[in-house]
Each structure stands twice: as structure tokens, then as C-alpha cells.
Coordinates of C-alpha atoms and ligand atoms in Angstrom, one line a residue:
M8 CA 32.2 7.6 -3.5
A9 CA 31.6 10.8 -1.5
P10 CA 28.2 11.4 -0.8
V11 CA 26.7 14.6 -2.8
T12 CA 25.1 16.7 0.0
T13 CA 21.5 18.6 -1.0
T14 CA 20.7 21.1 1.1
P15 CA 17.3 23.2 0.8
S16 CA 17.6 26.7 1.2
T17 CA 15.1 27.1 4.5
P18 CA 17.3 27.3 7.4
V19 CA 15.0 25.7 10.2
E20 CA 15.6 24.1 13.6
K21 CA 17.5 20.9 13.6
Y22 CA 15.4 19.1 15.5
P23 CA 11.7 19.5 17.1
S24 CA 11.6 20.5 20.5
G25 CA 7.8 19.7 21.5
S26 CA 8.1 15.9 21.8
A27 CA 4.4 16.1 23.8
V28 CA 1.5 14.3 21.6
G29 CA 0.0 17.1 19.4
Q30 CA 2.9 19.8 19.9
S31 CA 6.0 20.4 18.0
S32 CA 7.9 23.6 17.2
T33 CA 9.0 22.5 13.6
R34 CA 7.2 24.2 10.8
A35 CA 6.6 25.0 7.4
G36 CA 10.2 24.9 5.3
S37 CA 11.2 21.9 7.3
R38 CA 13.3 19.6 5.2
V39 CA 11.1 16.1 5.8
V40 CA 12.8 13.3 4.0
I41 CA 10.6 9.4 3.7
I42 CA 12.1 6.1 3.1
G43 CA 9.6 4.3 1.2
G44 CA 6.7 5.1 -1.1
G45 CA 3.7 3.0 -0.2
P46 CA 0.6 4.1 1.6
G47 CA 2.6 5.5 4.8
G48 CA 5.2 7.4 3.0
Y49 CA 2.9 8.7 -0.2
E50 CA 0.2 9.7 2.2
A51 CA 2.7 11.1 5.0
A52 CA 4.7 13.0 2.0
L53 CA 1.5 15.1 0.7
V54 CA 0.6 15.8 4.2
A55 CA 4.0 17.2 4.7
A56 CA 3.6 19.2 1.4
Q57 CA 0.5 20.8 2.2
L58 CA 2.0 21.9 5.6
G59 CA 4.6 23.5 3.4
A60 CA 7.6 21.2 4.2
D61 CA 10.5 20.5 2.0
V62 CA 9.9 16.8 1.1
T63 CA 12.0 14.3 -0.4
L64 CA 10.7 10.4 -0.9
V65 CA 13.2 7.7 -1.5
E66 CA 11.9 4.5 -3.3
T67 CA 13.3 1.6 -4.6
K68 CA 10.8 -0.2 -6.7
G69 CA 8.1 2.2 -7.5
V70 CA 5.5 4.9 -5.9
G71 CA 2.9 3.0 -4.6
G72 CA 5.0 0.5 -2.8
S73 CA 4.4 -3.1 -2.6
A74 CA 0.9 -1.9 -1.8
V75 CA 0.0 -0.8 -5.5
L76 CA 2.9 -2.8 -7.1
T77 CA 2.6 -6.4 -5.5
D78 CA -0.1 -6.3 -3.2
V79 CA -3.3 -4.6 -2.9
V80 CA -3.7 -3.3 -6.0
P81 CA -3.0 -6.8 -8.2
S82 CA -4.7 -8.7 -5.8
K83 CA -8.3 -7.1 -5.4
T84 CA -8.1 -6.8 -9.7
L85 CA -7.5 -10.1 -9.8
I86 CA -10.2 -11.0 -7.2
A87 CA -12.2 -8.6 -9.4
T88 CA -12.0 -10.9 -12.3
A89 CA -12.9 -13.6 -9.8
E90 CA -16.0 -12.3 -8.7
W91 CA -17.2 -12.3 -12.6
M92 CA -16.6 -16.2 -12.4
T93 CA -18.5 -16.3 -8.8
L94 CA -21.6 -14.7 -10.5
T95 CA -21.9 -16.7 -13.4
E96 CA -22.0 -19.7 -10.9
S97 CA -25.7 -18.5 -9.9
A98 CA -27.1 -17.4 -13.4
G99 CA -29.2 -20.7 -14.1
D100 CA -30.9 -19.9 -10.2
R101 CA -32.0 -16.1 -11.7
G102 CA -33.3 -17.8 -14.9
I103 CA -30.6 -17.3 -17.6
R104 CA -29.5 -20.1 -19.6
P105 CA -27.4 -21.1 -22.4
R106 CA -28.6 -19.9 -25.6
G107 CA -29.6 -22.7 -27.9
E108 CA -27.5 -26.2 -27.4
S109 CA -24.2 -24.4 -26.8
E110 CA -23.1 -24.9 -23.1
A111 CA -22.5 -21.1 -21.3
S112 CA -19.6 -21.7 -19.0
Y113 CA -16.8 -19.5 -18.8
E114 CA -13.0 -19.6 -18.7
A115 CA -10.2 -17.4 -17.5
D116 CA -8.3 -16.3 -19.8
F117 CA -4.8 -15.8 -17.8
A118 CA -2.9 -13.9 -20.4
T119 CA -5.2 -11.4 -20.2
V120 CA -6.1 -11.1 -17.0
D121 CA -2.8 -11.1 -15.1
A122 CA -1.9 -8.5 -18.4
R123 CA -5.6 -6.4 -17.0
V124 CA -3.5 -6.9 -13.2
L125 CA -0.1 -5.6 -13.8
R126 CA -1.3 -2.9 -16.2
L127 CA -3.5 -1.3 -13.8
A128 CA -1.0 -1.7 -10.9
K129 CA 1.4 0.4 -13.4
A130 CA -1.1 3.1 -14.0
Q131 CA -1.8 3.6 -10.2
S132 CA 1.6 3.8 -9.5
R133 CA 2.1 6.2 -12.2
D134 CA -1.0 8.3 -11.1
I135 CA 0.5 8.5 -7.4
H136 CA 4.1 9.4 -8.8
A137 CA 2.3 12.6 -10.6
R138 CA 0.4 13.7 -8.2
L139 CA 3.4 13.6 -5.7
E140 CA 5.5 15.7 -8.4
R141 CA 2.5 18.0 -8.8
E142 CA 2.4 18.7 -5.1
G143 CA 6.2 19.9 -5.3
I144 CA 7.3 16.3 -4.1
R145 CA 10.8 15.4 -4.8
I146 CA 11.0 11.7 -5.8
I147 CA 14.5 10.2 -5.6
A148 CA 14.9 6.3 -6.7
G149 CA 17.1 4.5 -5.1
T150 CA 17.8 2.7 -1.4
G151 CA 17.9 5.2 1.9
H152 CA 19.2 4.2 5.0
L153 CA 19.5 6.6 8.0
E154 CA 23.3 7.4 8.2
E155 CA 23.2 9.5 11.7
P156 CA 19.3 11.1 13.0
G157 CA 19.2 13.8 10.7
A158 CA 20.6 12.6 7.8
V159 CA 19.3 9.8 5.1
V160 CA 22.0 8.9 2.3
V161 CA 20.4 7.1 -1.0
D162 CA 22.0 4.6 -3.0
T163 CA 20.8 5.5 -6.8
P164 CA 20.6 2.3 -9.6
E165 CA 23.1 4.5 -11.2
G166 CA 25.3 4.1 -8.4
Q167 CA 25.7 7.4 -6.7
Q168 CA 25.2 8.4 -3.1
V169 CA 22.8 11.2 -2.2
R170 CA 23.0 12.5 1.4
L171 CA 19.8 14.3 2.4
E172 CA 20.0 16.1 5.7
A173 CA 16.5 16.2 7.6
D174 CA 14.9 17.6 10.1
V175 CA 11.9 14.9 10.2
T176 CA 13.2 11.1 8.7
L177 CA 9.7 8.8 8.2
L178 CA 10.8 4.8 8.0
A179 CA 8.0 3.9 5.6
T180 CA 9.8 0.6 4.2
G181 CA 7.4 -1.5 4.2
A182 CA 7.4 -6.0 4.4
R183 CA 8.0 -8.4 2.0
P184 CA 6.8 -12.1 2.0
R185 CA 8.3 -14.5 4.6
V186 CA 10.3 -17.0 3.4
L187 CA 10.7 -20.7 5.0
P188 CA 14.0 -22.3 4.3
T189 CA 12.2 -25.7 4.1
A190 CA 10.6 -24.2 0.6
E191 CA 11.9 -21.2 -1.2
P192 CA 10.3 -19.7 -3.8
D193 CA 11.6 -20.4 -7.5
G194 CA 9.2 -18.0 -9.3
E195 CA 7.9 -20.7 -11.3
R196 CA 6.3 -23.1 -9.6
I197 CA 6.4 -21.9 -5.9
L198 CA 5.6 -18.8 -5.2
T199 CA 4.9 -16.2 -3.5
W200 CA 2.2 -13.7 -3.6
T201 CA 4.4 -10.9 -5.7
Q202 CA 5.5 -13.8 -8.5
L203 CA 1.5 -14.9 -8.9
Y204 CA 0.9 -12.3 -11.7
E205 CA 3.9 -13.9 -13.8
L206 CA 1.4 -17.1 -14.9
T207 CA 0.2 -17.2 -18.5
E208 CA -2.1 -19.6 -17.7
V209 CA -4.8 -20.8 -14.9
P210 CA -2.4 -23.3 -12.4
R211 CA -4.3 -26.9 -12.6
R212 CA -3.7 -27.9 -9.2
L213 CA -3.3 -24.9 -6.8
I214 CA -1.6 -25.6 -3.2
V215 CA -2.1 -22.3 -0.9
V216 CA 0.1 -22.7 2.3
G217 CA -2.0 -20.4 4.9
S218 CA -5.2 -19.8 5.7
G219 CA -4.9 -16.2 7.1
V220 CA -6.7 -13.0 4.9
T221 CA -4.1 -13.6 2.0
G222 CA -4.3 -17.1 1.5
A223 CA -7.8 -17.5 1.9
E224 CA -8.5 -14.3 -1.0
F225 CA -6.1 -16.4 -3.3
A226 CA -8.0 -19.7 -2.3
G227 CA -11.2 -18.0 -3.1
A228 CA -10.5 -16.2 -6.4
Y229 CA -8.4 -19.2 -8.2
R230 CA -10.7 -21.9 -7.4
A231 CA -13.3 -19.3 -9.0
L232 CA -10.8 -18.8 -12.0
G233 CA -11.0 -22.5 -12.1
A234 CA -7.8 -24.1 -10.5
E235 CA -8.4 -27.4 -8.7
V236 CA -7.4 -25.1 -4.9
V237 CA -5.9 -27.3 -1.8
L238 CA -5.6 -24.7 1.6
V239 CA -3.3 -25.9 3.4
S240 CA -4.1 -24.8 6.9
S241 CA -2.4 -25.4 10.3
R242 CA -5.7 -24.2 12.4
D243 CA -9.0 -25.5 12.8
R244 CA -10.6 -23.6 10.6
V245 CA -9.2 -20.7 8.0
L246 CA -9.2 -17.2 8.7
P247 CA -8.3 -17.8 12.1
G248 CA -8.1 -14.3 13.0
E249 CA -11.4 -13.1 11.8
D250 CA -15.0 -13.5 13.6
A251 CA -15.6 -17.4 14.5
D252 CA -19.3 -17.2 12.5
A253 CA -17.9 -15.2 9.4
A254 CA -14.8 -18.0 9.1
D255 CA -17.3 -20.3 9.6
V256 CA -19.5 -19.4 6.6
I257 CA -16.6 -19.0 4.7
E258 CA -14.8 -22.2 4.7
G259 CA -18.6 -24.0 4.2
V260 CA -18.8 -21.6 0.9
F261 CA -15.1 -23.3 -0.2
K262 CA -16.1 -26.4 0.5
R263 CA -19.6 -26.4 -1.5
R264 CA -17.1 -24.6 -4.3
G265 CA -15.1 -27.7 -4.9
M266 CA -12.0 -26.3 -2.4
H267 CA -10.1 -28.9 -0.7
V268 CA -9.4 -27.6 3.1
L269 CA -6.9 -29.1 4.9
A270 CA -7.3 -28.3 8.6
R271 CA -4.7 -28.8 11.5
S272 CA -2.2 -29.2 8.5
R273 CA 1.1 -27.6 8.6
A274 CA 3.5 -27.8 6.1
E275 CA 7.0 -29.1 6.5
S276 CA 8.6 -28.7 3.3
V277 CA 7.8 -27.8 -0.3
R278 CA 9.6 -29.3 -3.6
R279 CA 9.7 -29.0 -7.1
R280 CA 9.2 -32.4 -8.3
G281 CA 8.9 -32.1 -12.3
D282 CA 6.3 -30.2 -13.6
G283 CA 4.9 -30.1 -10.0
V284 CA 5.4 -29.5 -6.9
Q285 CA 4.9 -31.4 -3.8
V286 CA 4.3 -30.8 -0.2
E287 CA 4.9 -32.4 3.0
L288 CA 3.2 -32.0 5.7
T289 CA 4.4 -32.2 9.4
D290 CA 2.6 -35.1 10.1
G291 CA 3.8 -37.2 6.9
R292 CA 1.0 -36.9 4.6
I293 CA 2.2 -35.4 0.9
V294 CA 0.1 -33.1 -1.2
H295 CA 0.8 -33.0 -5.0
G296 CA -0.2 -29.9 -7.2
S297 CA 1.0 -28.2 -9.9
H298 CA 1.9 -25.4 -8.3
C299 CA 2.3 -23.7 -4.5
L300 CA 1.4 -20.4 -3.1
M301 CA 3.4 -19.8 0.5
A302 CA 1.1 -17.5 2.2
V303 CA 2.8 -17.3 5.9
G304 CA 2.8 -13.7 6.3
G305 CA 5.6 -11.2 5.9
V306 CA 8.6 -9.8 7.4
P307 CA 9.4 -6.1 8.0
N308 CA 12.1 -4.5 5.9
T309 CA 14.5 -3.4 8.3
E310 CA 17.7 -4.3 7.9
D311 CA 20.2 -2.4 6.7
L312 CA 18.4 0.8 7.4
G313 CA 21.0 1.9 9.9
L314 CA 18.7 1.9 12.6
A315 CA 21.1 0.7 15.3
E316 CA 23.7 2.9 14.3
S317 CA 20.8 5.9 14.9
G318 CA 19.3 4.6 18.3
V319 CA 16.3 3.8 16.4
A320 CA 14.5 0.7 18.7
I321 CA 13.3 -2.8 17.3
T322 CA 11.2 -5.5 18.3
E323 CA 12.4 -9.2 18.4
R324 CA 10.7 -9.5 15.5
G325 CA 12.3 -7.0 13.7
H326 CA 9.4 -4.2 13.8
I327 CA 10.2 -0.8 14.6
H328 CA 8.9 0.7 18.1
V329 CA 6.4 3.6 17.6
D330 CA 3.9 5.1 19.8
R331 CA 0.5 6.6 18.9
V332 CA 2.1 9.2 17.2
S333 CA 4.4 7.3 14.8
R334 CA 7.5 8.5 16.8
T335 CA 10.6 6.3 16.9
T336 CA 12.6 6.3 20.0
V337 CA 14.8 8.6 18.5
R338 CA 14.0 12.6 18.3
G339 CA 12.8 13.5 14.7
I340 CA 12.8 10.3 13.4
Y341 CA 9.4 8.7 12.7
A342 CA 7.8 5.3 10.8
A343 CA 5.2 4.1 9.5
G344 CA 3.3 1.5 7.8
D345 CA 4.3 -2.1 7.5
C346 CA 7.9 -1.8 9.3
T347 CA 6.5 -1.0 12.5
G348 CA 3.7 -4.1 13.0
V349 CA 1.1 -2.0 14.2
L350 CA -1.7 -3.5 11.9
P351 CA -0.6 -4.7 8.3
L352 CA -3.2 -2.6 6.4
A353 CA -2.8 -0.1 4.0
S354 CA -5.5 2.2 5.5
V355 CA -3.4 2.3 9.1
A356 CA 0.0 2.6 7.6
A357 CA -1.8 6.1 5.8
M358 CA -3.0 6.7 8.8
Q359 CA 0.5 6.5 10.6
G360 CA 2.4 8.4 8.0
R361 CA -0.2 11.4 7.8
I362 CA -0.2 11.4 11.9
A363 CA 3.7 11.5 12.0
M364 CA 3.8 14.5 9.8
W365 CA 1.2 16.1 11.9
H366 CA 2.7 15.5 14.9
A367 CA 6.6 16.8 13.4
L368 CA 4.9 19.9 11.5
G369 CA 3.3 21.0 14.5
D370 CA -0.7 20.9 13.0
A371 CA -3.5 18.9 15.2
V372 CA -3.3 15.8 15.9
A373 CA -4.8 12.9 16.9
P374 CA -3.5 9.9 18.1
L375 CA -3.9 6.5 16.0
D376 CA -7.0 4.9 17.6
L377 CA -7.2 1.3 16.3
G378 CA -10.5 0.8 17.4
Q379 CA -11.6 2.6 14.6
V380 CA -10.4 0.7 12.0
S381 CA -12.4 -1.0 9.8
A382 CA -10.7 -4.3 7.8
N383 CA -12.0 -6.7 5.0
V384 CA -11.1 -9.9 3.8
F385 CA -12.2 -10.0 0.1
T386 CA -13.4 -13.5 -0.4
A387 CA -17.4 -14.2 -2.0
P388 CA -18.6 -13.4 0.3
E389 CA -17.1 -10.3 2.0
I390 CA -15.9 -10.0 5.4
A391 CA -16.2 -6.7 6.7
T392 CA -15.5 -6.2 10.7
V393 CA -14.7 -2.9 13.1
G394 CA -14.4 -1.9 16.6
V395 CA -14.3 -4.9 19.4
S396 CA -15.1 -8.3 18.7
E397 CA -17.7 -10.4 19.3
K398 CA -15.4 -12.4 21.5
Q399 CA -14.7 -9.5 23.4
I400 CA -18.2 -9.2 24.9
T401 CA -18.8 -13.0 25.3
S402 CA -15.7 -12.9 27.3
G403 CA -17.3 -10.0 29.6
E404 CA -13.9 -8.1 28.4
V405 CA -16.2 -5.3 26.9
P406 CA -19.7 -5.4 28.7
G407 CA -22.3 -5.4 26.0
K408 CA -24.8 -6.8 23.8
T409 CA -25.1 -8.6 20.4
V410 CA -27.5 -9.2 17.4
T411 CA -27.0 -11.4 14.5
L412 CA -29.5 -10.9 11.4
P413 CA -29.1 -13.6 8.7
L414 CA -29.0 -12.1 5.3
A415 CA -31.1 -14.8 3.6
R416 CA -34.1 -12.8 5.5
N417 CA -33.5 -9.7 4.0
P418 CA -35.8 -8.7 0.6
R419 CA -33.0 -7.4 -1.1
A420 CA -30.3 -10.1 -0.3
K421 CA -33.3 -12.7 -1.5
M422 CA -34.0 -10.2 -4.9
L423 CA -30.0 -11.0 -5.4
G424 CA -29.9 -14.4 -4.5
I425 CA -27.9 -14.1 -1.9
R426 CA -28.1 -17.1 0.3
E427 CA -24.9 -16.7 2.7
G428 CA -24.0 -14.3 5.1
F429 CA -25.2 -11.8 7.9
I430 CA -24.9 -8.6 10.0
K431 CA -24.0 -8.3 13.5
I432 CA -23.8 -5.3 15.7
F433 CA -22.4 -5.2 19.2
A434 CA -23.7 -2.6 21.2
H435 CA -23.1 -1.4 25.1
H436 CA -25.6 -2.2 27.9
G437 CA -27.3 0.8 29.0
S438 CA -26.1 3.7 26.6
G439 CA -26.4 1.9 23.1
A440 CA -23.4 3.0 21.7
V441 CA -22.2 1.2 18.9
L442 CA -19.0 -0.7 19.5
G443 CA -18.7 -3.0 16.4
G444 CA -19.8 -4.6 14.0
V445 CA -19.5 -7.9 11.3
V446 CA -20.6 -8.4 8.1
V447 CA -20.5 -11.0 5.9
A448 CA -21.9 -10.2 2.1
P449 CA -21.1 -9.3 -1.1
R450 CA -19.3 -5.6 -0.8
A451 CA -19.4 -5.8 2.8
S452 CA -16.2 -3.8 2.5
E453 CA -18.8 -0.7 1.5
L454 CA -21.8 -2.1 4.1
I455 CA -19.1 -1.5 7.1
F456 CA -19.0 2.2 6.5
P457 CA -22.7 3.0 8.3
I458 CA -20.9 0.7 11.0
T459 CA -17.7 3.0 11.3
L460 CA -19.0 6.1 11.3
A461 CA -21.8 5.2 14.4
I462 CA -18.4 4.1 16.6
S463 CA -16.2 7.5 15.5
N464 CA -19.2 9.7 16.1
R465 CA -20.2 7.6 19.3
L466 CA -24.2 7.1 17.7
T467 CA -26.0 4.7 19.6
V468 CA -28.0 1.7 17.9
D469 CA -31.2 4.2 17.8
E470 CA -29.7 6.8 16.3
I471 CA -28.2 4.5 13.2
S472 CA -32.0 2.9 13.5
N473 CA -33.8 6.2 12.9
A474 CA -32.3 7.5 9.9
F475 CA -33.8 6.2 7.0
T476 CA -32.7 3.1 4.4
V477 CA -33.7 2.4 1.1
Y478 CA -36.3 -0.1 0.6
P479 CA -35.6 -2.8 -0.2
S480 CA -31.7 -2.7 0.4
L481 CA -29.1 -4.6 2.6
S482 CA -28.3 -1.8 4.7
G483 CA -31.9 -1.9 5.8
S484 CA -30.6 -4.8 8.0
I485 CA -27.9 -3.1 9.6
A486 CA -30.8 0.1 10.7
E487 CA -32.9 -3.6 12.3
A488 CA -30.0 -4.6 13.7
G489 CA -29.8 -1.5 15.4
R490 CA -33.5 -2.0 16.3
M491 CA -33.7 -5.0 17.7
L492 CA -30.8 -3.7 20.0
H493 CA -32.5 -1.3 21.4
E494 CA -33.7 -1.0 25.5
A495 CA -36.8 0.9 26.3
N496 CA -37.0 3.2 28.3
G497 CA -37.3 2.3 32.2
Ligands
FAD507 C1 -1.5 -10.0 -1.2 C2 -1.5 -8.8 0.1 C3 -3.0 -8.1 -0.6 C4 -3.7 -6.7 0.6 N1 -4.5 -6.3 0.6 C5 -4.5 -5.4 1.0 C6 -6.3 -4.7 1.0 O1 -6.7 -5.3 0.6 N2 -6.3 -4.0 2.1 C7 -5.4 -2.8 3.3 O2 -5.6 -2.3 3.4 N3 -4.5 -3.2 2.9 C8 -3.7 -5.4 2.3 N4 -2.9 -5.4 2.5 C9 -1.7 -5.1 3.0 C10 -0.8 -4.0 2.3 O3 -0.6 -4.1 1.4 C11 -0.3 -3.2 3.5 O4 -0.3 -2.9 4.6 C12 0.7 -1.8 2.6 O5 0.9 -2.3 1.9 C13 1.5 -1.3 4.0 O6 2.1 -0.1 3.4 P1 3.5 0.4 3.8 O7 4.0 1.8 3.0 O8 4.0 0.2 5.4 O9 4.2 -0.4 3.0 P2 4.4 -0.8 1.2 O10 3.7 -0.8 0.6 O11 5.4 -2.0 1.7 O12 5.3 0.0 1.0 C14 7.0 0.2 1.1 C15 7.6 0.5 0.3 O13 9.2 0.9 0.6 C16 10.1 0.7 0.1 N5 11.6 0.0 0.3 C17 11.7 -0.5 1.1 N6 13.2 -0.2 1.9 C18 13.5 0.9 1.1 C19 14.6 2.1 1.3 N7 15.9 1.2 1.9 N8 14.6 2.9 0.4 C20 14.0 2.9 -0.3 N9 12.6 2.3 -0.6 C21 12.5 1.2 0.8 C22 9.7 -0.3 -0.8 O14 9.9 -0.5 -2.2 C23 8.1 -0.3 -1.1 O15 8.0 -0.1 -2.3 C24 -2.5 -6.8 1.7 C25 -1.4 -7.1 1.7 C26 -0.7 -8.6 1.0 C27 0.1 -9.1 1.8

């Protein structure tokens, strides 16, 4: 079928001529086409509309993308319920006991939990859709690909093809769960994280393969929700990419809560066995369970995008090559988010998308700085990190000093019954500039912000410790860590 060509009324120069960072001659009225409506795509669309571009966003499954529909929003909503269950664990310690004879125990009603998860995800997608429309962004449901630089073709669900001409194209197609040929998900017992919310009851014995952030978050949440959980970790400890002390705390908590952690164990295959699953490890051991969650990473959605035909280079692992202002190897084509493999976080995808538009449309732009990205693992307690790691300091790669304050000494933590967790701060020797930090605590995701602000504004440990904190508060330990890193004059 011949594609329908849509051409916005404002004529514009075809490609930005300025290719230096922070320079571009394309301005208001430019035709911007964005493929993919996750955070990389929709945040870019908002910026482009604000700068006066004519913006079209093409999305296959729903605005908000995987972040909203299957990944961030559903997982964090599920974890919010798990958190309530974790709190009930220590009710006795805080002097709360069952009324009368009945035993005070709670269980998760999975039908309600999953319905809430899906309802919130859909509502969030609708909110973003409405916001984009209010800003005048055209949303086309369908699957887009590059026909050539400057032209995108969309296959719509109605079987039509729409051809869009573009001065600027942004590819923000995200990633999907990696599937191992020996562990094909069936959507019932062998699951990827996108299929979890179809369960109507708590899995009796859930085997989680993969102990990175996704695996650890789900393992912790399902354990709190009442499932027996076996976590299969190919490494010495869970969360191998995180601060070692933080990962130790989480592994200790997991074990204390009754999770079976199989370290140095690699899954060879996962098979359905009647009403359950059987996971065979590479050393021949067999683990039985009722369900298996495969959390072995993601693969970028970069096939069938017409990249090779348009000259857009990809890496060996299929990610789109981008520089720090999100340019691909082809002028006028940008890419953002998980399809670039830069750092698989919604916040990074969104920033890459915004940067792409600022650059393409000639606004002031600072290149992406990964040194300022704060990230969080939503276990209980959470692990939040920002800036350089302790390993970089102890190895001498970055000249600095470190301090660790266990939260157990913090008065507010004592009142709240928090026994695990700590605050670590890393600072530059001599100048005292804050270089990084790790927080392991309930709501570490909120507590990391002062450290992030310190890094992005080049504050010193003295500057953060001279600011007032509430007494008693967990953030008091951040100021105290700053005081401990003070270097006396002379
Ligand atoms: C379980 C889980 C939990 C996570 N939790 C967090 C968290 O708490 N915080 C955080 O920062 N990050 C989290 N992440 C990472 C985060 O989800 C991703 O980094 C983020 O979604 C990347 O955004 P994106 O815009 O690149 O892609 P996506 O959100 O994947 O969106 C891409 C969109 O592009 C669409 N698309 C693909 N191809 C086409 C095409 N050809 N035409 C049209 N549309 C197309 C897809 O349908 C999809 O909707 C989590 C990831 C997982 C797996």
C-alpha cells in the first residue's frame, strides 16, 4: 500500500547545519518525529513542543512506554504493597500486639494487588497521553521505522502506512526482557517481568533467576508478599553491580527473611514440569518451584528500525551509538534511552531525550554527565547511590576519602526501629568536594537527594554539614558524615 505522506505547513531547513555540541540552526517549526513513547520519547516530545517544533510521537503499545506499562510503575507499585507487609513484621517490636486471641497476620490478596498495579500503570499512561495532547503533540499509534534519513514510515494497527517527513528524528524504542533459548517464558509458570501481573495468587515457591537490580527487587517483594523465594545468583553475592557493603546488607536481610540465596549458581535451563517448574543449574543441581521469573537483563529494540539502511551505527550488542548530546552517526537522527545502552534508567532516558531536543532545536545544552546520576535499588531497605564509587577511591583511581555511618547509631533510626543500613560519603582530599555517596535505608531514594545536590553544585562536606538538619532525622547522619570528613585548616 502506498504510504500517506504528511507534511506540516511550516517549511524548514532540512538538516541542522551546526553539528558542534550546543550548536544547531534548526529552530521553531521544525518537524520532529519521535519513535517510542517511553520516558526517552515523551520527555523529548515535551521539550520539542516547548521549543515550538511540530512534534509527532509514534508508539506501538501505549504512551509511557515499558517504563510506565510494564517496568518502573508496576514494579514500584507492587513493591509499595510489599513494603506494608515488611512493616507488619516488626509490629511486635514496636509494642503492637494482636487484639484478643486472634493472630494478627496479614496476607496479600493477589487479585487486588495486581489489579491495583495495572490500574495505576494505565492511569499513568493516560495522564501522560493527555498531557502530550494538551501540548499539541500528535500521537500516532503504530510501529515506526526509518525509510531514510528524514523520513519515518509508520505501520498502523489498521493496516495503513503513514509516511512522516522529519527534520529531526529521535529513536527511543527501549528494550525488552532477554529470553534464553533454554528458558522460554510460557506466560504462566516461566515468566518475564512483563508477565508477572497476570498472576492471581501469590506464587507458592518462586525461583528468581538473576540477582541484579530487577531480580533482587522482585525476589525481595515476593518474599515480603508471602512467597517462598529461591534467588539464583551466578555471582558470589547478590547485586554484584552495587556497593559491596550495601549488597551485603541486602543479602543478610534476604536470608534473615527466609529467602534461599543460591550463590555462584548459573541456570542452564528452565522447564515446565506439570504444575511447576524445574530449573537445572550448570553444576547439575535441580531446583523445583511453582513459578520462575527470568530476570537476566534486556535487549534493545533496534531490529526492524531501518538503521542499517539509513546508516545509523549500532554496537555489537545492538545498541544505537550515541554521543553525549544523543546524536547518532547520522545527522538529524538522535537516540535516547535503553535502545542506546548508556544506562538503563528512566531518568537517564528522559535526560537523553531532552538533551537531544535542546541540541537539535538550538537551545542551550550541557552534555549528559553520568557522574551526577542517582540510582536506587527498591529492596527493603533501599540502596541509593550517586557519583563515584568507594572502589574508585580505594583503588586510587579517584583521590578521595570515605566515611561510613551505620544508621543504628542515628536517634531517629532507633525510634523507627531501623537496625540495618548506613550512610557513606566520599569527598575529595584537600578541597573537601563531595564526590559520591551510598545510602542504605528505608526511602534511601529520597535521602540521596542532598548528596546529589552537593555533587551537582560542587558543594564541600563543610557546606553540607553547616546546613541545619531536623532533629531527630535520618538526614542528620548525612550532615554528621560531612562533619567527620572535615579537614582542619593548617
Ligand atoms: C522491572 C524493571 C523496573 C525498573 N525500575 C526502574 C526504576 O525504578 N527507576 C528507573 O529509573 N528505571 C527503572 N527501570 C528501567 C526503565 O524501565 C528503563 O530505563 C526505561 O523504561 C527506558 O525508557 P525508554 O524511553 O528508553 O524505553 P521504554 O520505556 O522501553 O519505552 C520504549 C517504547 O518504545 C516503543 N517502541 C519500540 N519500538 C517501536 C517502534 N518501532 N515504533 C513505535 N514504538 C516503538 C515501545 O512500545 C515502548 O513503549 C526498570 C526496568 C525494569 C525492567
